[in-house]
Coordinates of C-alpha atoms and ligand atoms in Angstrom, one line a residue:
Chain V
M20 CA -54.7 -37.3 -38.6
M21 CA -54.5 -40.6 -40.5
A22 CA -51.0 -41.6 -41.3
P23 CA -51.4 -41.3 -45.1
E24 CA -52.8 -37.8 -44.7
R25 CA -49.9 -36.9 -42.4
M26 CA -47.4 -38.2 -44.9
Q27 CA -49.1 -36.1 -47.6
S28 CA -48.9 -33.0 -45.4
Y29 CA -45.2 -33.6 -44.9
R30 CA -44.7 -34.0 -48.6
E31 CA -46.6 -30.7 -49.3
M32 CA -44.7 -28.8 -46.7
A33 CA -41.3 -30.0 -47.9
K34 CA -42.3 -29.0 -51.5
K35 CA -43.3 -25.5 -50.3
V36 CA -40.1 -25.2 -48.4
R37 CA -38.1 -26.2 -51.4
A38 CA -39.9 -23.8 -53.7
H39 CA -39.5 -20.9 -51.2
C40 CA -35.8 -21.6 -50.9
L41 CA -35.3 -21.6 -54.7
R42 CA -37.3 -18.4 -55.0
M43 CA -35.5 -16.7 -52.1
T44 CA -32.0 -17.6 -53.2
H45 CA -32.9 -16.7 -56.8
R46 CA -34.2 -13.3 -55.7
G47 CA -31.3 -12.7 -53.3
K48 CA -28.7 -14.1 -55.7
S49 CA -27.5 -16.0 -52.7
G50 CA -26.0 -19.4 -52.1
H51 CA -26.5 -22.5 -50.0
V52 CA -29.7 -23.6 -51.8
G53 CA -28.4 -27.2 -52.0
S54 CA -28.1 -27.3 -48.2
M55 CA -31.6 -26.0 -47.9
L56 CA -33.1 -28.6 -50.3
S57 CA -31.2 -31.3 -48.4
M58 CA -33.0 -30.7 -45.1
A59 CA -36.5 -29.7 -46.3
D60 CA -38.0 -33.1 -45.5
L61 CA -36.4 -33.2 -42.1
L62 CA -37.8 -29.7 -41.3
A63 CA -41.3 -30.7 -42.6
V64 CA -41.6 -33.6 -40.2
L65 CA -40.0 -31.7 -37.3
Y66 CA -42.4 -28.7 -37.6
L67 CA -45.6 -30.5 -38.5
G68 CA -45.1 -33.7 -36.5
I69 CA -42.5 -33.5 -33.8
L70 CA -41.6 -30.1 -32.3
R71 CA -44.0 -28.8 -29.6
V72 CA -43.9 -25.1 -30.6
N73 CA -46.6 -22.4 -30.8
P74 CA -46.5 -19.9 -33.6
K75 CA -48.8 -17.6 -31.6
Q76 CA -46.3 -17.7 -28.7
P77 CA -42.8 -18.2 -30.1
R78 CA -41.1 -17.8 -26.8
W79 CA -43.6 -20.1 -24.9
P80 CA -41.4 -21.3 -22.0
D81 CA -42.3 -25.0 -22.5
R82 CA -41.6 -25.1 -26.2
D83 CA -39.1 -27.6 -27.6
R84 CA -35.9 -25.9 -28.5
F85 CA -34.7 -26.3 -32.1
V86 CA -31.2 -25.0 -32.8
L87 CA -30.1 -24.9 -36.4
S88 CA -26.4 -25.2 -36.3
K89 CA -26.0 -25.1 -40.1
G90 CA -27.1 -21.5 -40.1
H91 CA -26.3 -21.1 -43.8
G92 CA -29.5 -23.1 -44.5
G93 CA -31.6 -20.7 -42.5
A94 CA -33.8 -19.8 -45.4
A95 CA -35.3 -23.3 -45.2
V96 CA -36.2 -22.7 -41.5
Y97 CA -37.6 -19.3 -42.4
A98 CA -39.8 -21.0 -45.0
V99 CA -41.2 -23.6 -42.6
L100 CA -41.7 -20.9 -39.9
A101 CA -43.6 -18.7 -42.3
E102 CA -45.7 -21.7 -43.6
T103 CA -46.6 -22.6 -40.0
G104 CA -47.6 -19.1 -39.1
F105 CA -44.7 -17.7 -37.1
F106 CA -44.6 -14.6 -39.3
P107 CA -46.1 -13.3 -42.5
K108 CA -45.1 -15.2 -45.7
E109 CA -44.4 -11.8 -47.3
W110 CA -41.3 -11.6 -45.2
L111 CA -39.8 -14.4 -47.3
D112 CA -39.7 -12.0 -50.3
T113 CA -37.3 -9.8 -48.4
Y114 CA -34.7 -12.5 -47.7
Y115 CA -31.1 -11.3 -48.4
L116 CA -32.3 -7.9 -49.7
D117 CA -31.6 -4.4 -48.5
N118 CA -33.7 -3.6 -45.4
G119 CA -34.8 -7.2 -45.5
K120 CA -36.6 -9.0 -42.6
L121 CA -34.5 -12.1 -43.1
S122 CA -30.7 -12.5 -43.2
G123 CA -28.6 -15.0 -45.1
H124 CA -27.7 -16.9 -42.0
I125 CA -30.4 -17.7 -39.4
S126 CA -31.1 -15.0 -36.9
H127 CA -32.9 -15.0 -33.5
H128 CA -34.4 -11.6 -34.4
V129 CA -36.9 -13.6 -36.4
P130 CA -39.9 -15.0 -34.5
G131 CA -39.6 -18.8 -33.9
V132 CA -35.8 -18.9 -34.3
E133 CA -34.2 -20.1 -31.2
F134 CA -30.6 -19.1 -31.8
S135 CA -28.5 -17.4 -34.4
T136 CA -25.7 -19.3 -36.1
G137 CA -23.6 -19.0 -39.2
S138 CA -20.2 -20.0 -38.2
L139 CA -20.2 -23.8 -37.9
G140 CA -19.6 -25.6 -34.6
H141 CA -21.6 -23.2 -32.5
G142 CA -25.1 -24.8 -32.4
L143 CA -24.4 -28.0 -30.5
P144 CA -22.6 -26.6 -27.4
V145 CA -25.5 -24.1 -27.0
A146 CA -28.1 -26.8 -27.5
V147 CA -26.2 -28.9 -24.8
G148 CA -26.4 -25.9 -22.5
M149 CA -30.1 -25.6 -23.1
A150 CA -30.5 -29.3 -22.3
L151 CA -28.5 -28.9 -19.2
A152 CA -30.7 -26.0 -18.0
A153 CA -33.9 -27.9 -18.8
R154 CA -32.9 -30.9 -16.9
Q155 CA -31.6 -28.9 -13.9
A156 CA -34.9 -27.1 -13.8
G157 CA -36.9 -30.3 -14.1
K158 CA -38.5 -29.1 -17.4
K159 CA -40.0 -31.6 -19.8
H160 CA -39.3 -29.8 -23.1
R161 CA -36.7 -31.3 -25.5
V162 CA -33.8 -29.8 -27.3
F163 CA -33.1 -30.5 -31.0
C164 CA -30.0 -29.5 -32.9
L165 CA -29.6 -29.9 -36.7
L166 CA -26.0 -30.2 -37.8
S167 CA -24.3 -30.3 -41.2
D168 CA -21.4 -32.4 -42.3
G169 CA -19.2 -29.3 -42.0
D170 CA -20.4 -28.8 -38.4
C171 CA -18.9 -32.2 -37.6
N172 CA -15.5 -31.1 -38.7
E173 CA -15.4 -28.5 -35.9
G174 CA -13.7 -29.4 -32.6
S175 CA -16.3 -27.5 -30.6
T176 CA -18.9 -30.0 -31.8
W177 CA -16.9 -32.9 -30.5
E178 CA -16.3 -31.1 -27.2
A179 CA -20.0 -30.8 -26.8
I180 CA -20.6 -34.4 -27.9
A181 CA -18.3 -35.7 -25.2
F182 CA -19.9 -33.5 -22.5
A183 CA -23.5 -34.4 -23.4
A184 CA -22.7 -38.1 -23.1
Q185 CA -20.9 -37.6 -19.9
H186 CA -24.0 -36.0 -18.4
H187 CA -26.6 -38.4 -20.0
F188 CA -28.6 -35.6 -21.6
D189 CA -31.4 -37.8 -23.0
N190 CA -33.5 -34.7 -23.6
L191 CA -31.1 -33.8 -26.4
T192 CA -31.4 -35.0 -30.0
V193 CA -29.0 -34.2 -32.8
I194 CA -30.0 -34.6 -36.4
V195 CA -27.3 -34.7 -39.0
D196 CA -28.2 -33.6 -42.5
Y197 CA -25.8 -36.2 -43.7
N198 CA -25.6 -35.3 -47.4
R199 CA -21.8 -36.0 -47.5
V200 CA -21.1 -32.9 -49.5
Q201 CA -19.5 -29.8 -47.9
A202 CA -18.3 -26.5 -49.2
L203 CA -15.3 -27.5 -51.2
G204 CA -15.9 -31.1 -51.9
K205 CA -17.3 -34.5 -50.9
M206 CA -16.6 -35.8 -47.5
E207 CA -14.5 -38.7 -48.8
D208 CA -12.2 -36.1 -50.3
V209 CA -12.3 -33.6 -47.4
I210 CA -12.8 -35.2 -44.0
E211 CA -14.3 -38.7 -44.0
M212 CA -16.4 -39.3 -41.0
E213 CA -17.2 -43.0 -41.6
P214 CA -17.8 -45.1 -39.7
F215 CA -19.9 -42.2 -38.5
A216 CA -22.6 -44.1 -36.5
R217 CA -19.9 -46.1 -34.7
K218 CA -18.0 -43.0 -33.8
L219 CA -21.0 -41.6 -32.0
E220 CA -21.7 -45.0 -30.3
D221 CA -18.1 -45.0 -29.1
F222 CA -18.8 -41.5 -27.8
R223 CA -21.7 -43.1 -25.8
W224 CA -24.6 -41.6 -27.8
A225 CA -27.5 -43.7 -29.0
V226 CA -27.5 -43.7 -32.7
Q227 CA -30.0 -44.4 -35.5
E228 CA -29.3 -44.1 -39.2
I229 CA -32.1 -43.4 -41.6
D230 CA -33.0 -42.1 -45.0
G231 CA -33.5 -38.4 -44.3
H232 CA -36.0 -38.1 -47.2
D233 CA -38.3 -40.9 -46.0
Y234 CA -41.1 -39.4 -43.9
V235 CA -42.0 -42.6 -42.2
Q236 CA -38.4 -43.2 -41.2
I237 CA -37.9 -39.7 -39.9
E238 CA -41.2 -39.6 -38.0
T239 CA -40.7 -43.1 -36.5
A240 CA -37.2 -42.2 -35.3
L241 CA -38.2 -38.9 -33.8
N242 CA -41.3 -40.4 -32.2
H243 CA -39.2 -42.7 -30.2
L244 CA -36.9 -40.3 -28.3
P245 CA -34.7 -40.8 -26.5
F246 CA -33.5 -43.8 -28.5
V247 CA -32.0 -45.1 -25.3
P248 CA -32.9 -43.7 -21.9
G249 CA -29.9 -42.0 -20.3
K250 CA -28.2 -41.2 -23.6
P251 CA -28.4 -38.3 -26.0
S252 CA -29.8 -39.3 -29.3
W253 CA -28.0 -39.0 -32.6
L254 CA -30.1 -39.3 -35.8
L255 CA -27.8 -39.7 -38.8
A256 CA -30.2 -38.7 -41.6
R257 CA -28.7 -39.7 -45.0
T258 CA -29.8 -37.0 -47.4
T259 CA -29.0 -35.8 -50.9
K260 CA -27.6 -32.4 -51.3
G261 CA -29.8 -30.4 -53.7
K262 CA -32.6 -32.9 -53.3
G263 CA -35.5 -32.5 -55.7
V264 CA -33.6 -30.6 -58.4
S265 CA -32.0 -33.1 -60.7
W266 CA -29.0 -31.2 -61.8
M267 CA -28.1 -30.1 -58.3
E268 CA -28.4 -33.4 -56.6
N269 CA -25.1 -34.6 -55.0
T270 CA -23.1 -31.8 -56.5
V271 CA -20.6 -29.6 -54.7
A272 CA -21.6 -26.7 -57.0
C273 CA -25.1 -26.4 -55.4
H274 CA -23.5 -25.3 -52.1
Y275 CA -22.8 -21.8 -53.4
G276 CA -24.5 -21.4 -56.8
A277 CA -27.7 -19.4 -57.0
V278 CA -30.2 -20.3 -59.7
N279 CA -30.9 -18.0 -62.7
D280 CA -34.4 -17.2 -64.1
E281 CA -34.4 -20.2 -66.5
Q282 CA -33.1 -22.6 -63.8
L283 CA -35.7 -21.4 -61.3
A284 CA -38.5 -22.2 -63.7
K285 CA -37.1 -25.5 -64.6
A286 CA -36.5 -26.4 -60.9
L287 CA -40.0 -25.4 -59.9
K288 CA -41.3 -27.6 -62.7
E289 CA -39.3 -30.5 -61.5
L290 CA -40.8 -30.0 -58.0
E291 CA -44.3 -29.8 -59.6
V292 CA -44.9 -26.4 -58.1
E293 CA -47.2 -24.0 -59.7
Q294 CA -45.4 -20.9 -61.0
Chain F
M15 CA -8.1 -11.8 -5.4
R16 CA -9.4 -15.1 -6.9
K17 CA -10.3 -16.2 -3.4
V18 CA -12.2 -13.0 -2.8
F19 CA -14.0 -13.6 -6.1
N20 CA -14.9 -17.2 -5.3
T21 CA -16.0 -16.4 -1.7
E22 CA -18.2 -13.6 -2.9
L23 CA -19.7 -15.6 -5.7
L24 CA -20.5 -18.5 -3.4
S25 CA -22.3 -16.2 -1.0
I26 CA -24.4 -14.7 -3.8
A27 CA -25.2 -18.1 -5.2
Q28 CA -26.6 -19.1 -1.8
R29 CA -29.4 -16.6 -2.5
D30 CA -29.5 -16.7 -6.3
P31 CA -30.5 -20.0 -7.7
R32 CA -29.9 -18.8 -11.3
I33 CA -26.1 -18.9 -10.9
F34 CA -24.2 -21.7 -12.6
M35 CA -20.5 -22.3 -12.9
I36 CA -19.4 -23.8 -16.2
L37 CA -15.7 -24.5 -16.1
A38 CA -13.0 -25.9 -18.2
D39 CA -11.0 -27.9 -15.7
I40 CA -9.4 -24.9 -14.0
G41 CA -9.9 -23.7 -10.5
Y42 CA -8.2 -26.3 -8.3
G43 CA -8.3 -25.3 -4.6
E44 CA -10.8 -22.4 -5.3
I45 CA -14.0 -23.7 -6.8
E46 CA -14.6 -26.8 -4.6
P47 CA -16.8 -25.0 -2.1
F48 CA -19.2 -24.0 -5.0
A49 CA -19.0 -27.5 -6.5
Q50 CA -19.9 -29.0 -3.1
A51 CA -22.6 -26.5 -2.3
F52 CA -24.3 -26.6 -5.7
P53 CA -23.5 -29.9 -7.5
D54 CA -26.5 -29.3 -9.9
R55 CA -25.2 -25.9 -10.8
Y56 CA -21.5 -26.8 -11.2
F57 CA -20.3 -28.3 -14.5
N58 CA -16.7 -29.0 -15.6
C59 CA -16.6 -29.3 -19.4
G60 CA -13.1 -30.6 -19.3
V61 CA -10.4 -28.8 -21.1
A62 CA -12.7 -27.5 -23.7
E63 CA -13.2 -23.7 -23.7
Q64 CA -15.3 -23.4 -26.8
A65 CA -17.8 -25.9 -25.5
M66 CA -17.6 -24.2 -22.0
T67 CA -18.6 -20.9 -23.6
G68 CA -21.3 -22.3 -25.9
I69 CA -22.8 -24.4 -23.1
A70 CA -22.7 -21.4 -20.7
C71 CA -24.6 -19.4 -23.4
G72 CA -27.2 -22.2 -23.7
V73 CA -27.6 -22.2 -20.0
A74 CA -28.0 -18.5 -19.9
M75 CA -30.5 -18.4 -22.7
E76 CA -32.8 -20.3 -20.4
G77 CA -32.9 -17.5 -17.8
N78 CA -29.9 -18.4 -15.8
I79 CA -26.6 -16.6 -15.1
A80 CA -23.7 -18.7 -16.3
I81 CA -20.1 -18.1 -15.2
T82 CA -17.2 -19.3 -17.3
Y83 CA -13.9 -19.2 -15.5
S84 CA -10.4 -20.1 -16.3
I85 CA -6.8 -18.8 -16.4
A86 CA -5.7 -15.7 -18.3
N87 CA -6.6 -15.9 -22.0
F88 CA -8.0 -19.5 -22.0
P89 CA -11.7 -18.4 -21.6
T90 CA -11.4 -15.4 -23.9
L91 CA -9.1 -15.9 -26.9
R92 CA -9.5 -19.7 -27.3
C93 CA -13.2 -19.3 -27.6
L94 CA -13.4 -15.7 -28.9
E95 CA -16.0 -16.5 -31.6
Q96 CA -18.3 -18.2 -29.1
I97 CA -18.1 -15.0 -27.0
R98 CA -18.8 -12.9 -30.0
N99 CA -21.5 -14.8 -31.9
D100 CA -23.1 -16.8 -29.1
V101 CA -22.8 -14.6 -25.9
C102 CA -22.6 -11.0 -27.1
Y103 CA -24.8 -11.3 -30.2
H104 CA -27.6 -12.9 -28.1
N105 CA -26.8 -10.6 -25.1
A106 CA -26.7 -13.7 -23.0
N107 CA -26.2 -13.5 -19.3
V108 CA -22.8 -15.0 -19.3
K109 CA -20.0 -13.8 -17.1
I110 CA -16.5 -14.5 -18.4
V111 CA -14.1 -14.6 -15.6
I112 CA -10.3 -14.8 -15.9
I113 CA -7.9 -15.4 -13.1
G114 CA -4.6 -13.8 -13.5
G115 CA -5.1 -10.7 -15.6
G116 CA -2.0 -9.2 -17.1
M117 CA 1.2 -11.1 -16.1
A118 CA -0.1 -12.4 -12.7
Y119 CA 1.1 -15.9 -13.6
G120 CA 4.6 -14.3 -14.3
P121 CA 7.1 -17.2 -14.6
L122 CA 4.5 -19.5 -16.2
G123 CA 5.1 -17.6 -19.4
I124 CA 3.2 -16.0 -22.2
S125 CA 0.6 -18.8 -22.6
H126 CA -0.6 -17.8 -19.1
H127 CA -0.5 -14.1 -19.5
S128 CA -3.6 -12.0 -20.5
T129 CA -2.2 -8.9 -22.1
E130 CA -4.5 -8.3 -25.1
D131 CA -7.8 -9.0 -23.5
L132 CA -8.9 -5.4 -22.8
A133 CA -8.5 -4.5 -26.4
I134 CA -10.2 -7.5 -27.8
M135 CA -13.0 -7.8 -25.3
R136 CA -13.9 -4.1 -25.4
A137 CA -14.4 -4.4 -29.2
L138 CA -17.4 -6.7 -28.6
P139 CA -20.9 -5.1 -28.5
N140 CA -22.9 -5.7 -25.3
L141 CA -19.9 -6.7 -23.3
V142 CA -19.0 -4.9 -20.0
V143 CA -15.3 -5.0 -19.4
V144 CA -14.1 -4.7 -15.8
A145 CA -10.7 -5.1 -14.2
P146 CA -10.8 -4.6 -10.4
C147 CA -7.6 -3.3 -8.8
D148 CA -7.9 -4.7 -5.3
F149 CA -10.0 -6.8 -3.0
A150 CA -12.5 -4.1 -2.3
E151 CA -13.2 -3.6 -6.0
A152 CA -13.1 -7.3 -6.7
R153 CA -15.8 -7.9 -4.1
A154 CA -18.0 -5.1 -5.3
A155 CA -17.5 -6.1 -9.0
V156 CA -18.9 -9.6 -8.3
H157 CA -22.1 -8.1 -7.1
A158 CA -22.2 -5.6 -9.9
M159 CA -21.6 -8.4 -12.4
I160 CA -24.4 -10.5 -11.1
A161 CA -26.8 -7.6 -10.9
H162 CA -26.0 -6.6 -14.5
E163 CA -28.3 -8.2 -17.1
G164 CA -26.0 -9.2 -19.9
P165 CA -22.5 -10.4 -20.6
V166 CA -19.6 -9.2 -18.5
Y167 CA -15.9 -9.8 -18.8
Y168 CA -14.3 -9.9 -15.4
R169 CA -10.5 -9.6 -15.3
C170 CA -9.6 -10.9 -11.9
G171 CA -6.2 -10.7 -10.3
Y172 CA -4.5 -13.7 -8.7
K173 CA -3.4 -13.9 -5.1
K174 CA -2.3 -11.2 -2.6
E175 CA -2.9 -7.9 -4.4
P176 CA -2.4 -5.1 -1.9
A177 CA -5.2 -2.6 -1.2
V178 CA -5.4 0.5 -3.4
H179 CA -8.5 2.0 -1.8
D180 CA -8.2 3.1 1.9
G181 CA -11.8 3.3 2.8
P182 CA -15.2 2.0 1.6
I183 CA -15.9 2.5 -2.1
D184 CA -19.1 3.2 -4.1
F185 CA -18.5 0.8 -6.9
R186 CA -20.7 1.0 -10.0
F187 CA -20.0 -0.2 -13.5
G188 CA -19.0 2.7 -15.8
K189 CA -18.2 5.0 -12.9
A190 CA -14.5 5.5 -12.2
L191 CA -13.3 5.8 -8.7
T192 CA -11.0 8.6 -7.5
V193 CA -8.4 7.1 -5.2
R194 CA -6.8 10.4 -4.3
D195 CA -7.3 13.9 -5.7
G196 CA -4.9 16.3 -7.1
R197 CA -4.6 19.2 -9.6
D198 CA -1.2 18.8 -11.2
A199 CA -1.8 15.7 -13.3
T200 CA -4.0 12.6 -13.4
I201 CA -2.9 9.0 -13.4
I202 CA -5.6 6.7 -14.7
F203 CA -5.1 3.0 -14.2
T204 CA -7.1 -0.2 -14.6
G205 CA -6.6 -3.4 -12.7
T206 CA -4.0 -4.5 -10.2
I207 CA -1.3 -2.3 -11.6
G208 CA -3.1 0.3 -9.6
Y209 CA -1.0 -0.4 -6.6
N210 CA 2.2 0.7 -8.4
C211 CA 0.3 3.8 -9.4
K212 CA -0.7 4.5 -5.8
L213 CA 2.9 4.2 -4.7
A214 CA 4.0 6.5 -7.6
A215 CA 1.4 9.1 -6.6
E216 CA 2.6 9.0 -3.0
Q217 CA 6.2 9.5 -4.2
L218 CA 5.1 12.3 -6.5
A219 CA 3.2 14.0 -3.7
A220 CA 6.4 13.8 -1.5
D221 CA 8.1 15.6 -4.4
G222 CA 5.4 18.2 -4.5
V223 CA 3.4 16.9 -7.4
Q224 CA -0.2 16.3 -6.5
C225 CA -1.7 13.7 -8.8
R226 CA -5.3 12.7 -9.2
L227 CA -5.4 9.0 -9.1
I228 CA -8.3 7.3 -10.9
S229 CA -9.2 3.7 -11.0
L230 CA -10.9 3.1 -14.3
H231 CA -12.1 -0.4 -13.2
T232 CA -14.7 -0.5 -16.0
V233 CA -12.9 -0.1 -19.3
K234 CA -16.3 -0.5 -21.1
P235 CA -18.6 1.3 -20.8
I236 CA -16.0 3.9 -20.2
D237 CA -16.5 6.8 -17.8
K238 CA -16.1 9.8 -20.2
D239 CA -17.0 12.3 -17.5
A240 CA -14.1 11.3 -15.3
I241 CA -11.7 11.5 -18.2
L242 CA -12.9 14.8 -19.4
H243 CA -13.0 16.3 -16.0
A244 CA -9.4 15.1 -15.4
A245 CA -8.4 16.6 -18.7
K246 CA -9.9 20.0 -17.9
E247 CA -9.0 20.2 -14.3
T248 CA -5.5 18.8 -14.3
G249 CA -4.4 19.3 -17.9
A250 CA -2.2 16.2 -18.0
I251 CA -3.1 12.5 -18.1
V252 CA -0.9 9.4 -17.8
T253 CA -2.6 6.1 -18.3
V254 CA -1.2 2.9 -16.8
E255 CA -2.2 -0.6 -17.7
E256 CA -0.7 -4.1 -17.6
H257 CA -1.7 -4.8 -21.2
N258 CA -0.2 -4.5 -24.6
A259 CA 0.0 -0.9 -25.8
M260 CA -2.4 -1.7 -28.7
G261 CA -6.0 -0.8 -28.1
G262 CA -6.2 -1.2 -24.3
M263 CA -7.3 1.2 -21.6
G264 CA -4.9 3.9 -22.7
G265 CA -6.3 3.7 -26.2
A266 CA -9.8 3.9 -24.9
V267 CA -9.0 7.0 -22.9
A268 CA -7.4 8.5 -26.0
E269 CA -10.6 7.8 -28.0
V270 CA -12.6 9.7 -25.4
L271 CA -10.2 12.7 -25.6
M272 CA -10.1 12.6 -29.4
D273 CA -13.9 12.5 -29.7
A274 CA -13.9 15.5 -27.4
G275 CA -11.6 17.4 -29.7
G276 CA -8.4 16.7 -27.9
L277 CA -8.9 19.5 -25.3
G278 CA -5.2 20.4 -25.5
V279 CA -4.4 18.0 -22.7
R280 CA -0.9 16.5 -22.4
T281 CA -1.0 12.7 -22.4
R282 CA 1.2 9.7 -22.0
R283 CA 0.5 6.0 -22.1
L284 CA 2.3 3.4 -20.1
A285 CA 1.6 -0.1 -21.2
L286 CA 3.5 -3.2 -22.2
P287 CA 5.5 -2.7 -25.4
D288 CA 4.1 -4.5 -28.4
V289 CA 6.4 -7.5 -28.0
N290 CA 6.0 -11.1 -26.8
V291 CA 6.9 -11.1 -23.1
C292 CA 9.6 -13.7 -23.0
K293 CA 11.6 -12.8 -19.9
V294 CA 11.1 -15.1 -17.0
G295 CA 10.1 -13.8 -13.6
S296 CA 7.5 -12.8 -11.1
Q297 CA 4.7 -10.3 -12.0
D298 CA 6.4 -7.5 -10.0
W299 CA 9.8 -8.2 -11.7
L300 CA 8.2 -8.4 -15.2
R301 CA 6.4 -5.1 -14.5
E302 CA 9.8 -3.5 -13.8
Q303 CA 11.3 -5.1 -16.8
Y304 CA 8.6 -3.9 -19.2
G305 CA 8.2 -0.3 -18.0
L306 CA 5.4 -0.6 -15.5
G307 CA 7.4 -0.2 -12.3
V308 CA 6.8 2.6 -9.8
P309 CA 9.9 4.6 -11.0
H310 CA 8.6 4.4 -14.6
I311 CA 5.3 5.9 -13.5
V312 CA 6.9 8.7 -11.5
K313 CA 9.2 9.5 -14.4
A314 CA 6.4 9.6 -16.9
V315 CA 4.4 12.1 -14.9
K316 CA 7.5 14.3 -14.3
E317 CA 8.5 14.2 -17.9
L318 CA 5.0 15.1 -19.0
L319 CA 4.8 18.0 -16.6
A320 CA 8.3 19.2 -17.7
G321 CA 6.9 18.8 -21.2
Ligands
MG423 MG1 -23.2 -31.3 -46.2

C-alpha cells in the first residue's frame, strides 16, 4: 500500500472506532468514552499496520501479543477487533447490555483479546511475563502493552518496569496513552509524572515521545522496534482525552460521562460520520 | 518440608521444561539448586510480589507452569488482586507456594504468619487450595500440583515437621486421607497441625475413645464424601486448623454439613481465635498458647462426646 493510502486507512479506522465507542457507550449509558477516543488513533495504526495478528486464527501461536492494561477503554479495542474481522460487528451493539457479548472492561472471552484487565497496574507485569516466555522459547513474536496515565500511578507497573529493564526484554513495547487526564483530575493536580521520558530513561528503557494522534509519527516509531537493542521500548504517545469531540477534549468529565441522544448526534457530526 | 518441596520440584523440572520459578527475593539456601540447574527458567523479581504474580501469569499464559514462592502471606495477600484477576480469572497455570503456613515462623511475628490464607484463597474460583501435613503429603502434593492444569495454592510447612502418615499414601487432590479409623468421633485437620491431632488421637485411644483421623489436605475442592461419611458413621466431628477461626477449613466443613441438612452431627471447631497473634514464641509454643495444643484437642473431643 502507498503511504498516503495507508494514512487514509488509519484515519478511516480511527473514525470508525470513535463512532463505535460513542454509540456503544451511548447505548450502554456507560463511561470512559474519553479514554477510548484518546487511543483510537494508536489502535488504528497498531491493528492495521503493526501487530501481526490473524482474525481467522485469534490464538495463532506466533501472533504479536497486545495487552490493554487500561481495560476501561476496552470498547475501543472491541471496535477495532470487530472492524478487522475478529468477530461480527453486531456484537458491538450488545456492549454493556444484559446478556451482552462485550463487557465494560476488556475480556479475554472475546476473540482477539489477549488478556482481561480492568483494575489498573495489571497489564504490564503480565506483558513482561509474556515477553519473558517468548524470549526463553526463542520465539520471534513481540509483546505490546498499552497503559493509561492512571496505570503509571500503580506500584506494580513500576515493579514490572524495573524487571523488564533488568532482563533487557527488547521484545516488549509499552505505549502510554498520555492524555494527562485521569479519573478525578489532571495529572498536574493528581500525580505529576514529568519528566516522564527521563524517568523511564533512568529506569533503563529506550524512550520515544510522539504525538499520539499523528499517524506518521506513530507508525514510524512502531516500525523501528526495538528503539535500542537490548532495552524495552517505551512510547510516550501524547494524546488528547476525548479526541475528536470538541466539548470532551481535555476534560476530566469525559472520563465517566456518557453521551445523551443529542450529544451523540452532535459528536458523530463533528467526526463526519454518517448517521 | 520446604526442602522436600524444593527437592521434589527440582526433580520434576528435570523432566518438565515448562516449569519456571518466579520469585520475590525469598528462598535463600533452598532455591539455589533450581537456579543453577535452570538459569533460563529461574527469575527473581526482587521484593515485588505483585509483579512476581503478574509476570508468572504472563509466563503461564504462554503454555508454561509458573511457580511463585515466598514466605507466609507475602505471595498471597500482598498480591491478592493479581491472584484473583490475573491468575484465577484466566485459569492460568500458576502455582502459588508459601513457605511457613500457619505460625511456622513463630517468633518472627504476625507479618510472617499465614493464618487467613485458607479462607481467602478458597474464596477464589478455579483455585485448588492444598495444605500438606507431613513430608509424604508434601512430596505427593508437588506432583499433583504440577499435574493439575490450572492454579494451585500450596501451603507448605517450614522445617522438620514429624510424620503423620505411617505408610505409603494414595494422595489425590480433593480426596481426604484417613490416617486412622475409629467410630466414636472424627478429627479432621489440615496442614502440619495434623501431628498434634495424631498425638491427641493416640491419647484418646489410650483412654478408650477411638477417633477417625482425617487429613483434609485439599481444602478446595473439598472432599464432601469423607465429611458426610464421618458425620454419619461417627456422629461427632472436631476440626483442627492452624488458621483464624473465620472462614477456614472448619468453616468449609461446616458448609458441607449445612448443605447436607446438618445431619444432627455434633461439631466443634478448633482454630486460632480471631485476634492478632502477638505473643512471642516458637510454633509449638504458640499453638499451646492459642488453643491448638494436644491437650486442647483431647479435651475438645471428650467434651463433645460428653455433650
Ligand atoms: Mg489518562
